[in-house]
Each structure stands twice: as structure tokens, then as C-alpha cells.
Amino acid sequence: MHKSRSLWQSNLGFLMAAIGSAIGLGNIWRFSYMAHEHGGGAFLVPYLVALAVAGIPIILLEYGLGHREKGSSPMVFARLSPRFELLGWWMPVVAMFGIMLYYSVVIGWCVNYFFHSFTLAWGSDPQTFFFNDFLQLSSSPAEFGGFRLPILLATALVWFSCWFICYRDIRHGIEVAAKIFMPLLLLLTAVIVFWTLQLDGAWEGIRDNYLSADWHKINFLAADPEARAAAARVWVAAFGQIFFTLSLGFGIMIAYASYLPAKTNLARNALITAAVNCGYSVFAGLAVFGIVGFMAFSQGVTFDEAIVGGPQLAFVVYPQAISLLPDFNSLFGALFFLVLIIAGLTSGVSLVEAFTCALTDKFNWRRKKVVTALCLLGITGSLIFTSRAGLYLLDITDHFITNYGLVLGGLLQCLIIGWYVGPEKLRQHINKLGSKVPQIWNFFIRYLTPLVLLILLLVAIRGDLADNYEGYATIHLLLYGVGWLIFCLLIAYFFTRQPWLAARLKHKHRYGDDDLLV
């Protein structure tokens, strides 16, 4: 029997959930380090350009598709044409079995460090503690070395939390959680930022490294070929960051938009989601640059010597700075890692929801059973990343999933809507519901945005063919990188081959009298 589709209780609830999906761990450590590496304040120029020509166009596309067809990404693309259903499955499969399996482990690290904050367990050498004591990192990806029980238990707690939130329908599960978590996240982030600004050396770190601008780093018209190439890489990095931070290509925004009521201002919601997400990144950057500036001041070293990128920024640099604080070290540490946990969970539940929505749409299975089975599979799949080789495997898998899996999903979406369906039909649907999307959006979806995503793919391929990523052995890159992508493709293909239940693909719009896209 067909069950009626659950709807968000309010537009605010939808926005909180969508923004929560977009704001994740990468908004805090990835954006800040990229800004440092790519010209400080100058990085905001390509970042905002990328938001305008890639981020907003694709989020409008995904909101429009999900809302118009009232379905998950497999249902949406299967309705366009059975040939496209594989893409519809590819996106949530990559989200669930490509990203969430290791993302949950990183959130688990944050849970461990939240408790470590109360005793400053990392001591005077946070780097040694993180790699040797906490991770007990093996010497290579080939040496698993058994599981790290504290990490495994914390990861299980993360999966239980996702299960608890997603178990109930959208309005009583994810929407309630988003309404609690997002205001709390913004409040705690503000507390950390303003606390950081009071520290010695914090303002200097922000002023000299974040608010200052090295315009040469973004000048892709420079006379020197090497400077030109370096600047081009900065622009590519900015587009990549926008694409990943807005949760595009996951199938998440399509699923979330499918739960919206008939009369919803999609264009306004897309702009708010993008603006709040990017504004949060910039705001949180004040805390990162401030705390690194404080640490550089306290230790008498340069800013460049104090900062490192990736997970080390959160688990090495921040703990070291926390230990140097004059007062309330434990409280500051607990607040910081609580922010990371909340940011991670709001993204994590959306990754689970995208695949849950796909399964319930196709097979009409009971939501509670689907969520329970997925979370049990999830914790099982995450086990490999809780091993002593987990950091290596996480690094390799993340590189290939984000550089190929997500970008490919976004590129194919643009090509299908731009060249098979025609973006004008989708634009007209969005425009009927409130704020208007200008006609230039059609040009972006058909030409400019796919061109940018194609360049991202080619740059990633060229880099991986020139040198092995981070010096890893070829066998490990093939196994945990290429192999993981193939694994996701096989899962997507399996579900694509399963027949739809009778009438599941039939859909009559309850708003307006326009026909289906096809």
C-alpha cells in the first residue's frame, strides 16, 4: 500500500536541516586552511565567484528536481528516463557507503577528544598523542593492527545517534534535531570566536593572515607561466570547496526538497542555504586564525610554522593552543569539540537520509526497518576505518570519493538537465513558487557549471596520474580509492536493476497543471 509522503512541519525546519547538512567539519578546518594557503582574504574572490557560478546554480537544480518530482534522486532520474536511474542511485550510494562510513569515524574522534578536553589528556605534545597514543597509527595502509576500541565505541555512538534521529519521520526526527542543533551550533561557534578574539596575538593572526590579501595568488592572467598555473589551481580549489561544502552531488538536497509542501519559495531557500553555509565558514575562520595567531604569539613562532591542514588542525593545533590558554582550558576545549560533533552529526544524518529516502521510494519499505538496517550496515562498514591503519584508508578513500564521485554526480546532473530535459522547464517551475531565477541560470546549467566541473575532474586525474597521491603505494590507491568507487558503482547498479513497484514511478503534480519534465 502506498504511504503518503512526509512533509516538513515548517520551512524553517527545512532550512535548518539543509543548512545543517551543508555545514560540516570541512567548514571549520578545510575552508580556513585553504584560505591560508591561497592568499588569505584574496581567496574569498574565487570562493564567491564559485558560489555564484557553481554552488547556487546546482543547489537550485537539486531543490527544483526534488520538489517538482516529489522523490529521491533515483526516483527523479528514473522518471526522466530509465537510462538515468543509475546516476540517481550513484549519488546517495556514494554519500552513504562512500562518505558516511569514514565521516562517522572522524565524528567519533571528536567525541573522544570532547572527553579528553576535561583532563587535557593530550599533554604537552598533542601531535605524538594524536598519532601514537590515540590513533596508534600503523606504519602503512597494509598493516591494520587491530581495532582501536575507544574509536570504535565512539563511532558506534555516532551511528546510534544517526539511527535515533532518522528512525522517526522527517518532521519528528531530523527536523526536531535540526531545530535544536543548529541554533546551538551557531551559538557555541559565536562563543568560541569572541573568546578567541580576546587572546593575545589572535587579532594579529586574523589581520595579517586572514583579512590581508595576496592578490598575486589568484591572478591567473599573470605573465609568469608558473604563477599562472598556481593561480589556476587556487580557482579550481575554490570551486571544489564550494561544491563539497554545499552537499551537492550527494542526493541529499533532492531528498530534502522532496519533503517540501507544494507552495515553497525554492529560490529564496537556495540563496539562504548557500549564504548561511558560506557565511558560517568565513565566521568560523576567525576562530581558527585567531587561535593559531595566539599559539604563534605564545610560542614565539611564525603563523606559518604554527598552522597545519586537514584533521591535524583540529586534533593537533587546536589541542596545543587549548593547553596554552591562560584560563578555562578544559571548557574551551569541550566547547570546540562539541561544535565539531554537532556540525558532524547534522551532516551525518543527511547522508543516511539520502539513501533511506531512495530505498523507501523505490520499494515502499518501512522507514524504521530501513534506517535500522542501514545503520547496522554502516557501523559494520566503518570498522575498517577504526583500525590502526584507519587514517591512511580514510585519507585515500576521501580523496577519490570527493574528487571523482561527487564531482561526477554534479557534472552528469547538469548535462542531463542542460541537454536532455532543458533547464527552462525547471526554471519555470521554480519561478512559479516565489522569487525568480534569472534566465542566465540556463546558461550556467548547460555550459558554464559543467565546464567548471569537467575541469575539476581533469585536474584531479592529471594530478593523480603524475604522482601517487601523498606518496601512497599504487596498490593501496587502487584498492581503497579506485576500488571503493567501483564498489559504490556496483551497489548503485544492483539497485538500478531491481524493478520498481507498480505505480511508484507514476506521479501527478499536486501543484499546477504542467506535465512531467519528460
Short mmCIF file of C-alpha atoms in Angstrom, two decimals:
data_model
loop_
_atom_site.label_atom_id
_atom_site.label_comp_id
_atom_site.label_asym_id
_atom_site.label_seq_id
_atom_site.Cartn_x
_atom_site.Cartn_y
_atom_site.Cartn_z
CA MET A 1 0.00 0.00 0.00
CA HIS A 2 1.36 3.46 -0.92
CA LYS A 3 2.02 5.67 2.10
CA SER A 4 1.64 9.45 1.88
CA ARG A 5 4.92 11.32 1.76
CA SER A 6 6.01 13.02 4.97
CA LEU A 7 6.43 16.80 4.79
CA TRP A 8 8.47 19.29 6.75
CA GLN A 9 6.42 20.87 9.51
CA SER A 10 7.76 24.31 8.59
CA ASN A 11 10.01 25.99 6.06
CA LEU A 12 12.31 26.96 8.93
CA GLY A 13 12.71 23.29 9.81
CA PHE A 14 13.69 22.51 6.22
CA LEU A 15 16.20 25.36 6.15
CA MET A 16 17.74 24.27 9.45
CA ALA A 17 18.14 20.71 8.15
CA ALA A 18 19.53 21.80 4.76
CA ILE A 19 21.97 24.23 6.35
CA GLY A 20 22.92 21.55 8.87
CA SER A 21 23.70 19.17 6.03
CA ALA A 22 25.85 21.81 4.33
CA ILE A 23 27.73 22.91 7.45
CA GLY A 24 30.13 20.15 8.42
CA LEU A 25 33.65 19.56 9.66
CA GLY A 26 35.12 20.89 6.42
CA ASN A 27 33.61 24.35 7.05
CA ILE A 28 35.84 24.68 10.08
CA TRP A 29 39.19 23.14 9.23
CA ARG A 30 39.19 22.79 5.42
CA PHE A 31 38.00 26.27 4.48
CA SER A 32 40.32 28.04 6.92
CA TYR A 33 43.42 26.19 5.83
CA MET A 34 42.58 26.72 2.16
CA ALA A 35 42.20 30.46 2.79
CA HIS A 36 45.61 30.49 4.48
CA GLU A 37 47.25 28.61 1.62
CA HIS A 38 45.59 30.57 -1.17
CA GLY A 39 46.06 34.24 -0.42
CA GLY A 40 44.11 34.93 2.78
CA GLY A 41 41.33 37.40 2.06
CA ALA A 42 42.06 37.17 -1.67
CA PHE A 43 40.75 33.60 -1.59
CA LEU A 44 37.27 34.99 -0.96
CA VAL A 45 37.16 36.33 -4.53
CA PRO A 46 37.34 32.93 -6.31
CA TYR A 47 35.31 31.43 -3.46
CA LEU A 48 32.40 33.84 -4.02
CA VAL A 49 32.69 33.55 -7.80
CA ALA A 50 32.47 29.77 -7.40
CA LEU A 51 29.41 30.19 -5.20
CA ALA A 52 27.72 32.28 -7.91
CA VAL A 53 28.54 30.13 -10.95
CA ALA A 54 28.50 26.62 -9.46
CA GLY A 55 27.12 26.46 -5.91
CA ILE A 56 23.87 28.37 -6.31
CA PRO A 57 23.03 27.02 -9.81
CA ILE A 58 23.37 23.38 -8.72
CA ILE A 59 21.55 23.81 -5.41
CA LEU A 60 18.69 25.44 -7.36
CA LEU A 61 18.73 22.47 -9.75
CA GLU A 62 18.59 19.93 -6.93
CA TYR A 63 15.89 21.80 -4.98
CA GLY A 64 13.84 22.16 -8.15
CA LEU A 65 14.11 18.49 -9.12
CA GLY A 66 13.30 17.14 -5.66
CA HIS A 67 10.35 19.46 -5.14
CA ARG A 68 8.88 19.07 -8.63
CA GLU A 69 9.04 15.29 -8.72
CA LYS A 70 8.42 14.64 -5.02
CA GLY A 71 11.03 11.93 -4.92
CA SER A 72 14.56 10.91 -4.06
CA SER A 73 17.30 11.13 -6.68
CA PRO A 74 16.72 7.57 -8.07
CA MET A 75 13.01 8.27 -8.47
CA VAL A 76 13.63 11.68 -10.04
CA PHE A 77 16.10 10.43 -12.64
CA ALA A 78 14.16 7.23 -13.35
CA ARG A 79 11.15 9.42 -14.16
CA LEU A 80 13.26 11.46 -16.57
CA SER A 81 14.42 8.27 -18.29
CA PRO A 82 15.24 4.73 -17.13
CA ARG A 83 18.72 5.34 -18.59
CA PHE A 84 19.41 7.92 -15.89
CA GLU A 85 18.37 5.90 -12.84
CA LEU A 86 21.94 4.68 -12.29
CA LEU A 87 23.01 8.29 -11.66
CA GLY A 88 20.12 8.66 -9.23
CA TRP A 89 21.46 5.73 -7.19
CA TRP A 90 25.12 6.69 -7.61
CA MET A 91 24.75 9.88 -5.58
CA PRO A 92 23.16 8.52 -2.36
CA VAL A 93 25.29 5.36 -2.54
CA VAL A 94 28.44 7.49 -2.62
CA ALA A 95 27.02 9.54 0.26
CA MET A 96 26.17 6.52 2.40
CA PHE A 97 28.80 3.92 1.54
CA GLY A 98 31.48 6.25 0.25
CA ILE A 99 31.49 9.13 2.72
CA MET A 100 29.44 8.29 5.82
CA LEU A 101 31.47 5.16 6.59
CA TYR A 102 34.59 7.20 7.33
CA TYR A 103 32.91 10.52 8.22
CA SER A 104 31.28 8.81 11.20
CA VAL A 105 34.73 7.75 12.40
CA VAL A 106 36.03 11.34 12.28
CA ILE A 107 33.00 12.43 14.33
CA GLY A 108 33.96 9.60 16.68
CA TRP A 109 37.42 11.16 17.06
CA CYS A 110 35.68 14.40 18.05
CA VAL A 111 33.63 12.53 20.66
CA ASN A 112 36.83 11.07 22.14
CA TYR A 113 38.52 14.47 22.18
CA PHE A 114 35.48 16.06 23.80
CA PHE A 115 36.09 13.83 26.82
CA HIS A 116 39.88 14.27 26.57
CA SER A 117 39.33 18.02 26.88
CA PHE A 118 38.30 17.74 30.52
CA THR A 119 41.71 16.39 31.50
CA LEU A 120 43.78 17.84 28.62
CA ALA A 121 44.82 14.25 28.01
CA TRP A 122 46.98 15.18 25.01
CA GLY A 123 49.58 16.69 27.35
CA SER A 124 52.44 18.84 26.12
CA ASP A 125 52.85 17.05 22.78
CA PRO A 126 49.43 16.79 21.05
CA GLN A 127 50.99 15.52 17.80
CA THR A 128 52.57 12.49 19.44
CA PHE A 129 49.38 11.89 21.41
CA PHE A 130 47.18 12.01 18.30
CA PHE A 131 49.27 9.72 16.10
CA ASN A 132 50.92 7.39 18.62
CA ASP A 133 48.63 7.26 21.65
CA PHE A 134 45.16 7.96 20.25
CA LEU A 135 45.25 6.53 16.72
CA GLN A 136 48.19 4.21 17.41
CA LEU A 137 48.86 4.65 13.73
CA SER A 138 50.47 1.74 11.94
CA SER A 139 53.38 2.21 9.54
CA SER A 140 51.37 1.69 6.32
CA PRO A 141 47.86 1.04 4.96
CA ALA A 142 48.76 -2.66 4.72
CA GLU A 143 49.16 -3.03 8.50
CA PHE A 144 45.70 -2.93 10.04
CA GLY A 145 46.97 -3.71 13.51
CA GLY A 146 43.55 -4.40 15.02
CA PHE A 147 40.78 -2.02 16.04
CA ARG A 148 41.10 0.96 18.39
CA LEU A 149 38.38 0.27 20.96
CA PRO A 150 37.84 3.92 22.05
CA ILE A 151 37.39 4.97 18.42
CA LEU A 152 35.14 2.01 17.64
CA LEU A 153 32.87 2.71 20.63
CA ALA A 154 32.65 6.42 19.80
CA THR A 155 31.85 5.59 16.15
CA ALA A 156 29.12 3.21 17.33
CA LEU A 157 27.70 6.07 19.42
CA VAL A 158 27.66 8.28 16.31
CA TRP A 159 25.79 5.66 14.29
CA PHE A 160 23.33 5.18 17.18
CA SER A 161 22.71 8.93 17.24
CA CYS A 162 22.05 8.96 13.49
CA TRP A 163 19.70 5.98 13.89
CA PHE A 164 17.86 7.69 16.77
CA ILE A 165 17.35 10.89 14.74
CA CYS A 166 16.47 9.27 11.39
CA TYR A 167 14.29 6.48 12.85
CA ARG A 168 11.20 8.65 13.03
CA ASP A 169 9.68 10.51 10.10
CA ILE A 170 11.24 13.74 8.84
CA ARG A 171 9.19 16.17 10.92
CA HIS A 172 9.62 14.30 14.20
CA GLY A 173 13.22 13.22 13.66
CA ILE A 174 15.59 15.26 11.51
CA GLU A 175 13.52 18.46 11.72
CA VAL A 176 13.37 18.42 15.53
CA ALA A 177 17.09 17.64 15.76
CA ALA A 178 17.96 20.42 13.30
CA LYS A 179 15.92 22.97 15.26
CA ILE A 180 17.90 22.07 18.38
CA PHE A 181 21.35 21.52 16.92
CA MET A 182 21.64 24.44 14.50
CA PRO A 183 20.92 27.32 16.92
CA LEU A 184 23.20 25.58 19.43
CA LEU A 185 25.94 25.21 16.81
CA LEU A 186 25.76 28.89 15.84
CA LEU A 187 25.69 29.98 19.49
CA LEU A 188 28.69 27.87 20.50
CA THR A 189 30.63 28.96 17.42
CA ALA A 190 29.97 32.61 18.32
CA VAL A 191 31.16 31.98 21.89
CA ILE A 192 34.40 30.41 20.61
CA VAL A 193 35.00 33.22 18.09
CA PHE A 194 34.50 36.04 20.61
CA TRP A 195 36.50 34.18 23.27
CA THR A 196 39.32 33.71 20.79
CA LEU A 197 39.35 37.40 19.87
CA GLN A 198 40.30 38.24 23.47
CA LEU A 199 43.52 36.21 23.34
CA ASP A 200 46.96 37.75 22.89
CA GLY A 201 48.11 37.54 19.28
CA ALA A 202 44.67 36.46 17.99
CA TRP A 203 43.83 39.72 16.24
CA GLU A 204 47.30 39.88 14.67
CA GLY A 205 46.82 36.36 13.31
CA ILE A 206 43.48 37.32 11.79
CA ARG A 207 44.60 40.69 10.47
CA ASP A 208 47.89 39.56 8.92
CA ASN A 209 46.81 36.19 7.55
CA TYR A 210 43.02 36.23 7.07
CA LEU A 211 41.95 39.80 6.38
CA SER A 212 45.06 40.64 4.37
CA ALA A 213 45.07 39.64 0.71
CA ASP A 214 47.82 38.28 -1.51
CA TRP A 215 46.30 39.13 -4.88
CA HIS A 216 49.14 37.50 -6.83
CA LYS A 217 47.93 34.05 -5.72
CA ILE A 218 44.63 34.42 -7.58
CA ASN A 219 45.92 36.21 -10.69
CA PHE A 220 45.52 33.59 -13.42
CA LEU A 221 46.47 36.24 -16.02
CA ALA A 222 49.99 36.67 -14.62
CA ALA A 223 52.86 36.90 -17.11
CA ASP A 224 54.86 34.15 -15.43
CA PRO A 225 53.59 30.69 -16.54
CA GLU A 226 54.25 29.12 -13.13
CA ALA A 227 52.36 31.89 -11.32
CA ARG A 228 49.52 31.49 -13.82
CA ALA A 229 49.34 27.75 -13.20
CA ALA A 230 49.45 28.23 -9.42
CA ALA A 231 46.64 30.80 -9.57
CA ALA A 232 44.55 28.47 -11.73
CA ARG A 233 44.88 25.78 -9.06
CA VAL A 234 43.56 28.26 -6.47
CA TRP A 235 40.45 28.88 -8.56
CA VAL A 236 39.92 25.16 -9.04
CA ALA A 237 40.29 24.65 -5.28
CA ALA A 238 37.70 27.36 -4.60
CA PHE A 239 35.17 25.72 -6.92
CA GLY A 240 35.87 22.35 -5.33
CA GLN A 241 35.33 23.73 -1.83
CA ILE A 242 32.00 25.34 -2.76
CA PHE A 243 30.81 22.15 -4.41
CA PHE A 244 31.65 19.92 -1.47
CA THR A 245 30.57 22.26 1.32
CA LEU A 246 27.03 22.68 -0.02
CA SER A 247 26.41 18.89 -0.06
CA LEU A 248 25.93 18.91 -3.82
CA GLY A 249 26.03 15.65 -5.76
CA PHE A 250 25.01 13.59 -2.70
CA GLY A 251 21.30 13.35 -3.49
CA ILE A 252 20.68 15.00 -0.10
CA MET A 253 19.22 18.28 -1.31
CA ILE A 254 16.97 16.44 -3.79
CA ALA A 255 15.61 14.26 -0.97
CA TYR A 256 15.17 17.16 1.45
CA ALA A 257 13.37 19.28 -1.17
CA SER A 258 11.02 16.38 -1.93
CA TYR A 259 9.56 16.75 1.58
CA LEU A 260 8.64 20.41 0.99
CA PRO A 261 4.99 21.49 0.67
CA ALA A 262 3.60 22.47 -2.73
CA LYS A 263 3.92 26.22 -2.22
CA THR A 264 7.52 26.87 -1.27
CA ASN A 265 9.88 29.65 -2.33
CA LEU A 266 12.67 27.44 -3.64
CA ALA A 267 14.91 30.20 -4.98
CA ARG A 268 14.90 32.07 -1.67
CA ASN A 269 15.60 28.86 0.26
CA ALA A 270 18.54 28.06 -2.02
CA LEU A 271 20.05 31.51 -1.53
CA ILE A 272 19.60 31.36 2.25
CA THR A 273 21.15 27.88 2.47
CA ALA A 274 24.17 28.91 0.38
CA ALA A 275 24.63 32.26 2.14
CA VAL A 276 24.41 30.88 5.69
CA ASN A 277 26.73 27.98 4.88
CA CYS A 278 29.40 30.19 3.35
CA GLY A 279 28.93 32.90 5.96
CA TYR A 280 29.48 30.30 8.67
CA SER A 281 32.74 29.20 7.02
CA VAL A 282 34.03 32.78 6.97
CA PHE A 283 32.90 33.42 10.56
CA ALA A 284 34.38 30.18 11.91
CA GLY A 285 37.63 31.11 10.16
CA LEU A 286 38.02 33.95 12.68
CA ALA A 287 38.29 31.35 15.45
CA VAL A 288 40.82 29.25 13.53
CA PHE A 289 43.09 32.13 12.52
CA GLY A 290 42.71 33.69 15.95
CA ILE A 291 43.68 30.58 17.89
CA VAL A 292 46.64 29.88 15.59
CA GLY A 293 47.71 33.52 15.98
CA PHE A 294 47.53 33.13 19.75
CA MET A 295 49.57 29.94 19.62
CA ALA A 296 52.21 31.54 17.37
CA PHE A 297 52.42 34.50 19.77
CA SER A 298 52.68 32.28 22.86
CA GLN A 299 55.41 30.07 21.38
CA GLY A 300 57.32 32.82 19.60
CA VAL A 301 56.99 31.23 16.15
CA THR A 302 55.55 32.45 12.85
CA PHE A 303 51.95 31.83 11.85
CA ASP A 304 53.09 29.56 9.03
CA GLU A 305 55.04 27.41 11.49
CA ALA A 306 52.02 27.08 13.78
CA ILE A 307 49.30 26.07 11.29
CA VAL A 308 48.84 22.72 9.54
CA GLY A 309 45.97 21.49 7.38
CA GLY A 310 43.41 18.72 7.46
CA PRO A 311 42.48 16.80 10.62
CA GLN A 312 45.71 17.89 12.30
CA LEU A 313 44.30 21.41 12.52
CA ALA A 314 41.55 20.13 14.85
CA PHE A 315 43.39 17.33 16.65
CA VAL A 316 46.93 18.72 16.95
CA VAL A 317 46.97 22.51 16.52
CA TYR A 318 43.80 23.25 18.48
CA PRO A 319 44.66 20.99 21.44
CA GLN A 320 48.11 22.58 21.61
CA ALA A 321 46.55 26.05 21.64
CA ILE A 322 43.97 24.97 24.23
CA SER A 323 46.77 23.86 26.54
CA LEU A 324 48.36 27.31 26.25
CA LEU A 325 45.21 29.19 27.27
CA PRO A 326 45.60 31.17 30.50
CA ASP A 327 42.20 30.14 31.93
CA PHE A 328 39.33 27.69 31.45
CA ASN A 329 41.30 25.42 29.10
CA SER A 330 39.01 22.44 29.56
CA LEU A 331 35.85 24.46 29.00
CA PHE A 332 37.19 25.97 25.76
CA GLY A 333 38.30 22.54 24.53
CA ALA A 334 34.96 20.94 25.36
CA LEU A 335 33.08 23.72 23.56
CA PHE A 336 35.26 23.42 20.47
CA PHE A 337 34.88 19.66 20.11
CA LEU A 338 31.16 19.89 20.90
CA VAL A 339 30.87 22.29 17.92
CA LEU A 340 32.61 19.70 15.73
CA ILE A 341 30.35 16.90 16.97
CA ILE A 342 27.18 18.87 16.25
CA ALA A 343 28.43 20.00 12.82
CA GLY A 344 29.35 16.41 12.02
CA LEU A 345 26.06 14.91 13.18
CA THR A 346 23.86 17.34 11.24
CA SER A 347 25.76 16.33 8.10
CA GLY A 348 25.82 12.66 9.04
CA VAL A 349 22.06 12.29 9.41
CA SER A 350 21.58 13.84 5.96
CA LEU A 351 23.93 11.27 4.42
CA VAL A 352 21.85 8.48 5.97
CA GLU A 353 18.59 10.16 4.98
CA ALA A 354 19.53 10.44 1.29
CA PHE A 355 19.84 6.66 0.97
CA THR A 356 16.88 5.97 3.25
CA CYS A 357 14.67 8.14 1.06
CA ALA A 358 15.89 6.32 -2.06
CA LEU A 359 15.06 2.86 -0.66
CA THR A 360 11.66 3.80 0.73
CA ASP A 361 10.75 5.49 -2.56
CA LYS A 362 11.60 2.50 -4.73
CA PHE A 363 10.50 -0.40 -2.59
CA ASN A 364 7.96 1.21 -0.24
CA TRP A 365 9.75 -0.45 2.68
CA ARG A 366 9.02 0.72 6.20
CA ARG A 367 11.25 3.62 7.14
CA LYS A 368 12.12 2.31 10.60
CA LYS A 369 13.36 -1.02 9.26
CA VAL A 370 15.36 0.69 6.50
CA VAL A 371 17.07 3.09 8.91
CA THR A 372 17.86 0.28 11.36
CA ALA A 373 19.35 -1.94 8.66
CA LEU A 374 21.37 0.92 7.14
CA CYS A 375 22.86 1.98 10.46
CA LEU A 376 23.80 -1.62 11.29
CA LEU A 377 25.46 -1.94 7.87
CA GLY A 378 27.05 1.44 8.45
CA ILE A 379 28.79 0.60 11.71
CA THR A 380 29.96 -2.68 10.15
CA GLY A 381 31.43 -0.84 7.17
CA SER A 382 33.05 1.76 9.41
CA LEU A 383 35.03 -0.88 11.31
CA ILE A 384 37.90 -0.82 8.80
CA PHE A 385 38.41 2.91 9.47
CA THR A 386 38.63 2.33 13.23
CA SER A 387 41.69 0.12 12.74
CA ARG A 388 45.23 1.36 13.38
CA ALA A 389 45.54 1.92 9.62
CA GLY A 390 42.28 3.85 9.58
CA LEU A 391 43.77 7.30 8.95
CA TYR A 392 45.55 6.09 5.79
CA LEU A 393 42.43 4.39 4.46
CA LEU A 394 40.28 7.41 5.30
CA ASP A 395 42.70 9.74 3.51
CA ILE A 396 42.80 7.66 0.32
CA THR A 397 39.06 6.98 0.18
CA ASP A 398 38.16 10.61 0.87
CA HIS A 399 40.49 11.84 -1.88
CA PHE A 400 38.92 9.64 -4.55
CA ILE A 401 35.31 9.98 -3.40
CA THR A 402 35.39 13.79 -3.20
CA ASN A 403 37.50 14.39 -6.31
CA TYR A 404 35.69 11.92 -8.55
CA GLY A 405 32.49 10.56 -7.00
CA LEU A 406 30.79 13.81 -6.06
CA VAL A 407 32.03 15.92 -8.95
CA LEU A 408 30.91 13.27 -11.43
CA GLY A 409 27.42 13.28 -9.92
CA GLY A 410 27.16 17.06 -10.20
CA LEU A 411 28.52 17.08 -13.75
CA LEU A 412 26.08 14.43 -15.00
CA GLN A 413 23.15 16.21 -13.36
CA CYS A 414 24.00 19.40 -15.23
CA LEU A 415 24.40 17.55 -18.54
CA ILE A 416 21.08 15.71 -18.18
CA ILE A 417 19.08 18.80 -17.21
CA GLY A 418 21.01 21.09 -19.53
CA TRP A 419 20.95 18.96 -22.67
CA TYR A 420 18.26 16.27 -22.32
CA VAL A 421 15.48 17.88 -20.28
CA GLY A 422 16.14 21.57 -20.85
CA PRO A 423 16.73 23.85 -17.87
CA GLU A 424 13.94 26.27 -18.84
CA LYS A 425 11.20 23.85 -17.70
CA LEU A 426 12.77 23.55 -14.27
CA ARG A 427 13.36 27.30 -14.07
CA GLN A 428 9.68 27.97 -14.84
CA HIS A 429 8.64 25.62 -12.05
CA ILE A 430 10.89 27.38 -9.53
CA ASN A 431 9.71 30.81 -10.69
CA LYS A 432 6.04 29.92 -10.13
CA LEU A 433 6.73 29.45 -6.42
CA GLY A 434 8.13 32.85 -5.46
CA SER A 435 11.47 34.53 -6.09
CA LYS A 436 12.51 34.46 -9.73
CA VAL A 437 15.57 32.74 -11.17
CA PRO A 438 17.10 34.80 -14.00
CA GLN A 439 17.40 33.26 -17.45
CA ILE A 440 21.20 33.22 -17.24
CA TRP A 441 20.77 30.21 -14.94
CA ASN A 442 20.01 28.19 -18.07
CA PHE A 443 23.41 29.16 -19.48
CA PHE A 444 25.16 28.15 -16.27
CA ILE A 445 23.49 24.72 -16.11
CA ARG A 446 24.02 23.97 -19.80
CA TYR A 447 27.53 25.38 -20.33
CA LEU A 448 29.45 27.11 -17.55
CA THR A 449 28.87 24.89 -14.49
CA PRO A 450 29.52 21.56 -16.28
CA LEU A 451 32.63 23.08 -17.87
CA VAL A 452 33.96 24.00 -14.42
CA LEU A 453 33.19 20.54 -13.02
CA LEU A 454 34.84 18.91 -16.03
CA ILE A 455 37.96 20.99 -15.36
CA LEU A 456 37.91 19.84 -11.73
CA LEU A 457 37.80 16.22 -12.89
CA LEU A 458 40.62 16.70 -15.40
CA VAL A 459 42.81 18.49 -12.85
CA ALA A 460 42.27 15.65 -10.36
CA ILE A 461 43.02 12.98 -12.98
CA ARG A 462 46.14 14.80 -14.18
CA GLY A 463 47.43 15.15 -10.64
CA ASP A 464 46.82 11.50 -9.78
CA LEU A 465 48.46 10.29 -12.98
CA ALA A 466 51.52 12.50 -12.47
CA ASP A 467 52.23 11.39 -8.90
CA ASN A 468 50.77 8.90 -6.48
CA TYR A 469 48.54 10.78 -4.04
CA GLU A 470 50.53 11.58 -0.87
CA GLY A 471 53.12 9.02 -1.94
CA TYR A 472 50.89 6.00 -1.23
CA ALA A 473 51.70 2.73 -2.97
CA THR A 474 49.78 2.16 -6.21
CA ILE A 475 48.16 -1.00 -4.89
CA HIS A 476 46.67 0.90 -1.95
CA LEU A 477 45.35 3.70 -4.18
CA LEU A 478 43.77 1.15 -6.49
CA LEU A 479 42.29 -0.85 -3.62
CA TYR A 480 40.95 1.88 -1.33
CA GLY A 481 40.49 4.64 -3.90
CA VAL A 482 39.53 3.26 -7.31
CA GLY A 483 38.23 0.07 -5.72
CA TRP A 484 35.92 1.99 -3.39
CA LEU A 485 34.44 3.88 -6.35
CA ILE A 486 33.86 0.60 -8.20
CA PHE A 487 32.26 -0.85 -5.05
CA CYS A 488 29.84 2.11 -4.92
CA LEU A 489 29.09 1.74 -8.63
CA LEU A 490 28.23 -1.95 -8.19
CA ILE A 491 25.83 -1.15 -5.33
CA ALA A 492 24.20 1.57 -7.43
CA TYR A 493 23.92 -0.82 -10.39
CA PHE A 494 22.36 -3.53 -8.21
CA PHE A 495 19.57 -1.25 -7.02
CA THR A 496 19.07 0.14 -10.51
CA ARG A 497 18.40 -3.37 -11.82
CA GLN A 498 15.66 -4.02 -9.26
CA PRO A 499 12.12 -3.43 -10.61
CA TRP A 500 10.01 -0.60 -9.27
CA LEU A 501 6.79 -1.50 -7.51
CA ALA A 502 3.72 -0.86 -9.60
CA ALA A 503 2.77 2.81 -9.85
CA ARG A 504 5.82 4.03 -7.89
CA LEU A 505 7.15 5.96 -10.88
CA LYS A 506 3.78 7.47 -11.77
CA HIS A 507 3.38 10.94 -10.45
CA LYS A 508 0.83 13.67 -10.93
CA HIS A 509 1.81 17.08 -9.69
CA ARG A 510 -0.42 18.39 -6.96
CA TYR A 511 0.58 21.96 -7.77
CA GLY A 512 -0.18 23.45 -11.16
CA ASP A 513 -1.16 21.77 -14.38
CA ASP A 514 2.23 21.39 -16.07
CA ASP A 515 3.27 17.98 -17.38
CA LEU A 516 6.21 15.96 -16.28
CA LEU A 517 9.63 17.05 -17.34
CA VAL A 518 9.73 14.35 -19.99
#
